[in-house]
Amino acid sequence: MHASLFTDSARRLLDFINASPTPWHAVSTANQMLRGQGSLYLDERESWPDLTPGCGYHVIRDGSSLVAFRPGTEAPSRGGFLIVGAHTDSPGLRLKPRIAQDSTTLVRLGVELYGSPIVATYADRDLGLSGRVFVVGDAEPEVRLLHCPESLVRLPNLAIHLNRGVNEDGLKFNRQTELPLLFSGAIFIELLAHRLGCQPEDILSWELMAHDTQPGTFWGAGQEFIASGRLDNLGSCYAALEALLEPAAPGSATRVVALFDHEEIGSETRNGAMSSLLPDVLERIALGQGDDRSGYKQALARSMLVSADAAHAWHPNFGGSYDADHALKVNAGPAIKINANRRYASDGHTVARFMQVCERAGIPYQKFVQRSDLGCGSTIGPMTAAKLGIATVDVGSPIWAMHSIRESGGALDPVYLSRALHAFLGGIA
Ligand code: CO
């Protein structure tokens, strides 16, 4: 593969992540990408127009989950659905609703942990604050997206002179008392109001999170690696979108990309992978194309889902943390994730199918199994598989430092993943 090809794809991924500090921004950025390619936004509260094979449509629920699809030339009862699933959220620090004023000079912003970030990686970083804010509206409250890309808050380390054991014991923070972010003497609500162009008293509620202000970058002697926040799992979201948007003649199957919020906190929300979002959209597609309820069930039985999420790349300094026979290299293609206890949804049949997809598309792939004496993480795959009964395989690009504020991986892997997903959606196997 020509060098500039993979660089272009990784560059576009980093641009997507830089523009998407939060799940709401990720969906907003995806919405712009889809609309730019002619996809029609469908409102869940309305009836939908007749669906045209090959045309693009997308649905958004609560601003942070999105399902995009292109109907196939056959009704789903005969053509089935080919689905790629991923998640839009990443672990981190989320602002509490009340701002504690310690003194006249230093305001601290209390935070809760969202999911399982590597907390120590937030220390001494230049942190921005972004998310969504609800303000008084004419009828219902209005939502405003807020993106503060500049360094606004900070979690300074404690000097080593006051924490002598830090290099032996590791950097630890008490979640309640030691994690509040240092802001300044300014009034936080006034800053928010200024940014949003509203009055401070109009601000009703917010969901804001701290994020690294350092943009994603290439690194290494040949610039063969990338580093960025939120590679888990915006790397998979972006690859899925690229795979859907790359022009292709419509096949018999309906191609679907489902991007869910809340994977990092268990998915049991109104727009997480456990929600009715994907079943609701799939059923409406089937009914809209002339299938009845029984036809919809036939469609599910004919379908397949690829659950794409980041995987753990082999770290040579910590070789003992891996099963050496199933260690993943970066820049060597997507991993197929396998777990006997089905923390990954992959089964023999879906593994074989995804291998064939990769082989026919000329994309390298690897197989991952967690060490038998370490607990295995999970993904949205087992949930959507259980909920819909759709055959599922778990795959993903290997990265280092999963859940760090700055993860890293291979610059070739974004294009490998998006091409493999494109081949899958194209019905190549
Ligand atoms: Co993930």
XYZ file of C-alpha atoms and ligand atoms in Angstrom:
430
model
C 0.000 0.000 0.000
C 1.395 3.425 -0.922
C 2.697 5.405 2.043
C 0.562 8.506 1.485
C -2.614 6.413 1.381
C -2.329 5.273 4.968
C -1.024 8.638 6.124
C -4.109 10.304 4.614
C -6.496 7.999 6.442
C -4.687 8.406 9.780
C -4.550 12.187 9.233
C -8.307 12.303 8.639
C -8.861 10.198 11.764
C -6.785 12.600 13.881
C -8.733 15.570 12.443
C -11.997 13.796 13.314
C -10.831 13.173 16.892
C -9.494 16.733 17.319
C -12.932 18.057 16.306
C -14.678 15.612 18.660
C -13.639 16.077 22.307
C -16.930 14.561 23.593
C -19.523 12.014 22.364
C -21.879 14.890 21.439
C -19.179 16.457 19.298
C -18.336 13.082 17.743
C -21.954 12.645 16.651
C -22.150 16.250 15.471
C -18.962 15.763 13.415
C -20.329 12.479 12.027
C -23.610 14.209 11.202
C -21.718 16.826 9.174
C -19.724 14.128 7.356
C -22.905 12.213 6.506
C -24.871 15.287 5.399
C -21.883 16.356 3.284
C -22.247 13.052 1.414
C -25.977 13.517 0.909
C -27.251 11.413 3.829
C -30.761 12.399 4.943
C -31.326 12.944 8.680
C -34.408 11.073 9.942
C -36.217 12.258 13.087
C -37.357 9.411 15.377
C -40.479 11.433 16.300
C -41.666 11.651 12.681
C -42.798 9.168 10.065
C -40.037 8.469 7.563
C -40.117 8.889 3.772
C -39.903 5.899 1.416
C -36.356 4.548 1.584
C -34.388 4.383 -1.672
C -31.806 1.581 -2.173
C -28.251 2.899 -2.045
C -29.199 6.301 -0.591
C -27.889 7.409 2.803
C -29.991 8.004 5.935
C -29.157 8.559 9.576
C -30.859 8.757 12.965
C -29.512 10.448 16.120
C -30.725 9.735 19.665
C -30.019 12.186 22.509
C -27.190 13.819 20.570
C -24.541 11.184 21.298
C -25.626 7.993 19.488
C -26.106 7.633 15.759
C -27.312 4.968 13.340
C -26.509 5.551 9.654
C -27.656 3.204 6.906
C -27.957 2.581 3.174
C -30.858 0.333 2.175
C -29.946 -2.611 -0.054
C -31.580 -3.616 -3.307
C -33.590 -6.304 -1.463
C -35.959 -5.899 1.476
C -34.163 -6.871 4.721
C -36.156 -10.148 4.969
C -34.227 -11.310 1.891
C -31.065 -9.164 1.945
C -30.432 -8.946 5.713
C -28.461 -6.261 7.506
C -24.678 -5.912 7.545
C -23.890 -3.807 10.603
C -20.764 -2.219 12.060
C -21.091 -1.139 15.708
C -18.745 1.047 17.784
C -18.913 3.478 20.728
C -18.633 7.248 20.825
C -17.695 7.716 24.507
C -14.312 7.591 26.214
C -13.476 7.446 29.915
C -12.485 10.628 31.702
C -13.377 13.315 34.240
C -16.873 14.853 34.186
C -17.822 18.073 35.942
C -20.199 18.003 38.907
C -23.177 20.386 38.829
C -22.113 22.765 41.598
C -18.920 24.785 41.566
C -17.079 24.929 44.886
C -15.442 28.256 45.658
C -12.481 27.661 47.992
C -11.298 31.219 48.270
C -11.477 34.416 46.306
C -8.476 33.435 44.212
C -8.869 29.780 43.338
C -11.996 28.014 42.178
C -11.947 24.231 42.015
C -14.275 22.252 39.785
C -15.426 18.989 41.340
C -15.420 15.969 39.038
C -16.719 12.415 38.898
C -14.929 9.620 37.102
C -16.734 8.523 33.946
C -15.829 4.917 33.218
C -12.269 3.823 33.996
C -9.666 6.352 32.885
C -5.992 5.992 33.897
C -6.430 8.867 36.311
C -2.735 9.681 36.744
C -2.478 10.574 33.043
C -4.692 13.634 33.687
C -2.072 15.209 35.980
C -0.062 18.110 34.561
C -1.887 18.080 31.228
C -3.273 21.183 29.521
C -6.960 20.423 29.888
C -9.877 21.902 27.967
C -13.532 21.556 28.976
C -16.179 20.582 26.457
C -19.614 19.037 26.291
C -23.186 20.249 26.130
C -25.038 22.897 28.106
C -28.796 23.378 28.379
C -30.087 26.950 28.472
C -33.548 28.457 28.857
C -35.398 28.218 25.535
C -38.710 29.490 24.185
C -40.515 26.240 24.930
C -38.166 23.413 25.908
C -34.598 24.029 27.132
C -32.148 24.545 24.266
C -28.998 22.464 23.928
C -25.703 24.160 23.043
C -22.492 22.311 22.240
C -19.461 23.833 23.923
C -15.885 23.196 22.758
C -13.112 24.979 24.671
C -9.982 23.869 22.831
C -7.615 26.021 24.921
C -6.086 25.052 28.251
C -8.649 26.032 30.872
C -8.232 23.777 33.895
C -5.451 21.729 35.453
C -4.694 18.911 37.859
C -1.170 19.765 39.110
C 0.884 16.957 40.551
C 2.047 17.071 44.131
C 5.767 17.874 44.276
C 7.931 14.808 44.849
C 9.213 16.455 48.039
C 5.678 16.138 49.426
C 5.049 12.684 47.923
C 8.333 10.823 48.334
C 6.977 7.412 47.387
C 5.428 8.406 44.074
C 7.930 6.571 41.859
C 7.703 3.375 43.897
C 3.998 3.381 44.761
C 2.568 5.021 41.655
C 0.552 8.212 41.368
C -2.750 7.873 43.221
C -5.585 10.348 43.704
C -8.473 10.202 46.147
C -11.469 10.559 43.860
C -13.387 12.943 46.106
C -10.723 15.163 47.634
C -7.757 15.095 45.269
C -9.306 15.169 41.787
C -11.072 18.580 41.648
C -9.629 20.603 38.779
C -8.003 23.963 39.458
C -9.741 26.694 37.538
C -9.094 30.306 38.598
C -10.615 33.248 40.437
C -13.081 33.846 37.634
C -16.725 32.906 37.943
C -17.183 29.688 36.017
C -20.838 30.297 35.142
C -19.961 33.701 33.697
C -17.291 32.156 31.511
C -19.778 29.570 30.278
C -22.412 32.252 29.589
C -19.883 34.360 27.690
C -18.860 31.386 25.550
C -22.453 30.475 24.817
C -23.660 34.026 24.239
C -26.356 33.814 26.907
C -27.026 35.204 30.384
C -25.578 33.301 33.377
C -29.071 32.826 34.825
C -30.191 31.132 31.592
C -27.868 28.178 32.185
C -29.881 25.237 33.509
C -27.630 22.172 33.375
C -24.511 20.801 31.760
C -22.589 17.678 30.849
C -18.978 18.804 30.553
C -15.782 16.805 30.522
C -12.080 17.530 30.750
C -9.956 16.591 27.740
C -6.420 17.005 26.482
C -5.906 20.179 24.437
C -2.919 18.647 22.624
C -3.999 17.613 19.126
C -3.328 14.111 17.840
C 0.043 13.605 16.178
C 2.253 11.213 14.219
C 5.426 9.968 15.898
C 8.391 7.641 15.289
C 11.388 7.784 12.969
C 9.187 7.140 9.953
C 6.106 8.773 11.507
C 4.677 5.266 11.511
C 2.769 5.701 14.772
C -0.007 7.986 15.982
C -0.876 9.364 19.432
C -4.156 10.976 20.462
C -6.909 10.986 23.022
C -10.000 8.835 22.372
C -8.492 6.382 19.858
C -10.700 4.062 21.944
C -13.113 4.258 20.351
C -13.332 7.130 17.893
C -10.773 5.188 15.837
C -13.459 2.576 15.156
C -16.277 5.155 14.759
C -14.293 6.977 12.100
C -13.300 3.791 10.258
C -16.961 2.682 10.236
C -18.118 6.026 8.813
C -15.389 6.000 6.171
C -16.349 2.434 5.263
C -20.020 3.369 4.837
C -19.336 6.587 2.924
C -16.812 5.193 0.462
C -18.753 4.851 -2.803
C -19.904 1.327 -3.614
C -22.640 -0.152 -5.764
C -25.585 -1.133 -3.531
C -25.730 -4.842 -2.722
C -28.717 -6.857 -1.579
C -28.026 -6.207 2.133
C -28.829 -3.008 3.997
C -25.544 -1.513 5.285
C -25.692 -0.068 8.783
C -23.269 1.781 11.069
C -24.368 2.063 14.725
C -22.365 4.331 17.027
C -23.446 4.163 20.684
C -22.709 6.333 23.691
C -22.219 4.918 27.211
C -20.177 1.773 26.457
C -17.644 2.773 29.105
C -20.345 2.832 31.814
C -22.216 -0.357 30.902
C -24.446 0.699 27.970
C -27.684 0.509 29.967
C -29.106 3.903 28.965
C -31.724 5.148 26.517
C -29.171 5.435 23.735
C -26.527 2.893 24.744
C -25.970 -0.479 23.085
C -28.481 -2.066 25.511
C -31.169 0.419 24.474
C -33.916 0.042 21.903
C -32.075 2.321 19.460
C -30.694 -0.257 17.034
C -33.730 -2.616 17.164
C -36.051 0.378 16.661
C -34.161 1.618 13.605
C -33.727 -1.849 12.048
C -37.420 -2.622 12.492
C -38.463 0.675 10.920
C -36.144 0.021 7.957
C -37.668 -3.431 7.444
C -41.268 -2.266 7.794
C -40.508 0.716 5.543
C -39.347 -1.639 2.812
C -42.464 -3.772 2.854
C -41.467 -6.443 5.388
C -43.910 -7.450 8.111
C -42.991 -8.397 11.684
C -42.097 -11.928 10.639
C -40.013 -10.549 7.776
C -38.134 -8.382 10.263
C -37.235 -11.482 12.302
C -36.113 -13.228 9.120
C -33.912 -10.225 8.425
C -32.200 -10.473 11.830
C -31.507 -14.166 11.237
C -29.831 -13.274 7.919
C -27.709 -10.470 9.375
C -24.220 -10.033 10.758
C -22.691 -7.420 13.055
C -19.029 -6.456 13.376
C -18.396 -4.885 16.777
C -15.334 -2.650 16.341
C -13.439 -1.511 19.428
C -9.820 -0.863 20.296
C -7.614 -3.851 21.237
C -4.464 -4.152 23.382
C -1.196 -3.934 21.426
C 1.818 -5.860 22.728
C 3.947 -3.613 24.961
C 7.516 -4.970 24.975
C 8.246 -3.506 28.429
C 5.362 -5.476 29.950
C 5.509 -8.750 28.048
C 4.160 -10.665 31.059
C 0.785 -8.971 30.683
C -0.016 -10.768 27.426
C -0.622 -14.237 26.042
C 2.516 -14.371 23.887
C 0.816 -16.644 21.336
C -1.925 -14.084 20.808
C 0.026 -10.836 21.085
C -1.006 -8.034 18.734
C 1.339 -5.932 16.651
C 0.526 -2.394 15.576
C 0.529 -1.690 11.828
C -0.396 -5.327 11.187
C -4.140 -5.061 10.626
C -7.253 -5.461 12.775
C -7.429 -7.979 15.602
C -10.213 -10.536 15.793
C -11.000 -10.847 19.521
C -11.875 -14.230 20.968
C -12.963 -15.207 24.494
C -14.313 -18.599 25.565
C -16.579 -16.923 28.143
C -18.004 -14.672 25.417
C -16.864 -11.382 26.840
C -16.306 -10.959 23.107
C -19.214 -12.041 20.918
C -17.040 -13.762 18.289
C -17.832 -17.425 17.509
C -16.164 -19.892 15.169
C -18.467 -19.013 12.303
C -18.209 -15.217 12.576
C -14.426 -15.405 13.070
C -14.156 -17.444 9.884
C -16.386 -14.992 8.029
C -14.345 -11.977 9.068
C -11.106 -13.783 8.118
C -12.549 -14.370 4.648
C -13.543 -10.722 4.353
C -9.980 -9.656 5.171
C -8.378 -12.229 2.909
C -10.559 -11.319 -0.065
C -9.907 -7.607 0.502
C -6.148 -8.172 0.928
C -6.106 -6.818 4.497
C -3.849 -8.456 7.127
C -5.499 -9.512 10.400
C -4.500 -11.000 13.766
C -6.176 -12.925 16.564
C -6.320 -11.779 20.160
C -6.996 -13.726 23.337
C -6.490 -12.194 26.789
C -4.103 -13.978 29.207
C -6.044 -16.792 30.871
C -5.105 -15.499 34.345
C -6.308 -11.940 33.682
C -9.926 -10.788 33.481
C -11.092 -9.956 29.977
C -12.624 -6.615 28.994
C -15.804 -6.525 26.958
C -17.477 -4.504 24.207
C -20.926 -3.712 22.834
C -20.744 -6.959 20.801
C -22.180 -9.385 23.394
C -25.027 -6.957 24.216
C -26.263 -6.316 20.692
C -25.816 -10.029 19.910
C -27.965 -11.035 22.896
C -30.566 -8.373 22.210
C -30.972 -8.967 18.471
C -29.787 -12.533 17.951
C -27.490 -11.328 15.184
C -24.276 -13.268 14.478
C -21.451 -11.059 15.740
C -17.669 -10.814 15.643
C -15.521 -8.539 17.829
C -12.608 -6.865 16.067
C -10.470 -3.733 16.470
C -7.194 -1.924 15.936
C -4.460 -2.623 18.515
C -3.433 0.398 20.600
C -1.142 1.095 23.549
C -2.226 2.718 26.824
C -5.976 2.132 26.463
C -7.911 4.630 28.645
C -4.911 6.944 29.049
C -5.661 10.572 28.232
C -3.284 9.996 25.304
C -3.350 6.598 23.621
C -1.100 5.499 20.775
C -1.055 3.035 17.920
C -0.015 2.402 14.317
C -0.511 4.898 11.468
C -1.378 2.046 9.068
C -4.151 0.601 11.195
C -6.839 3.235 10.509
C -6.822 2.449 6.778
C -6.626 -1.329 7.381
C -9.682 -1.157 9.624
C -11.750 1.084 7.366
C -10.962 -1.094 4.318
C -11.830 -4.287 6.146
C -15.125 -2.741 7.315
C -15.835 -1.447 3.808
C -15.300 -4.934 2.426
C -17.587 -6.396 5.095
C -20.365 -3.859 4.419
C -19.978 -4.594 0.722
C -20.967 -8.201 1.367
C -17.659 -9.639 0.239
C -18.116 -12.788 2.415
Co -13.639 0.869 23.920
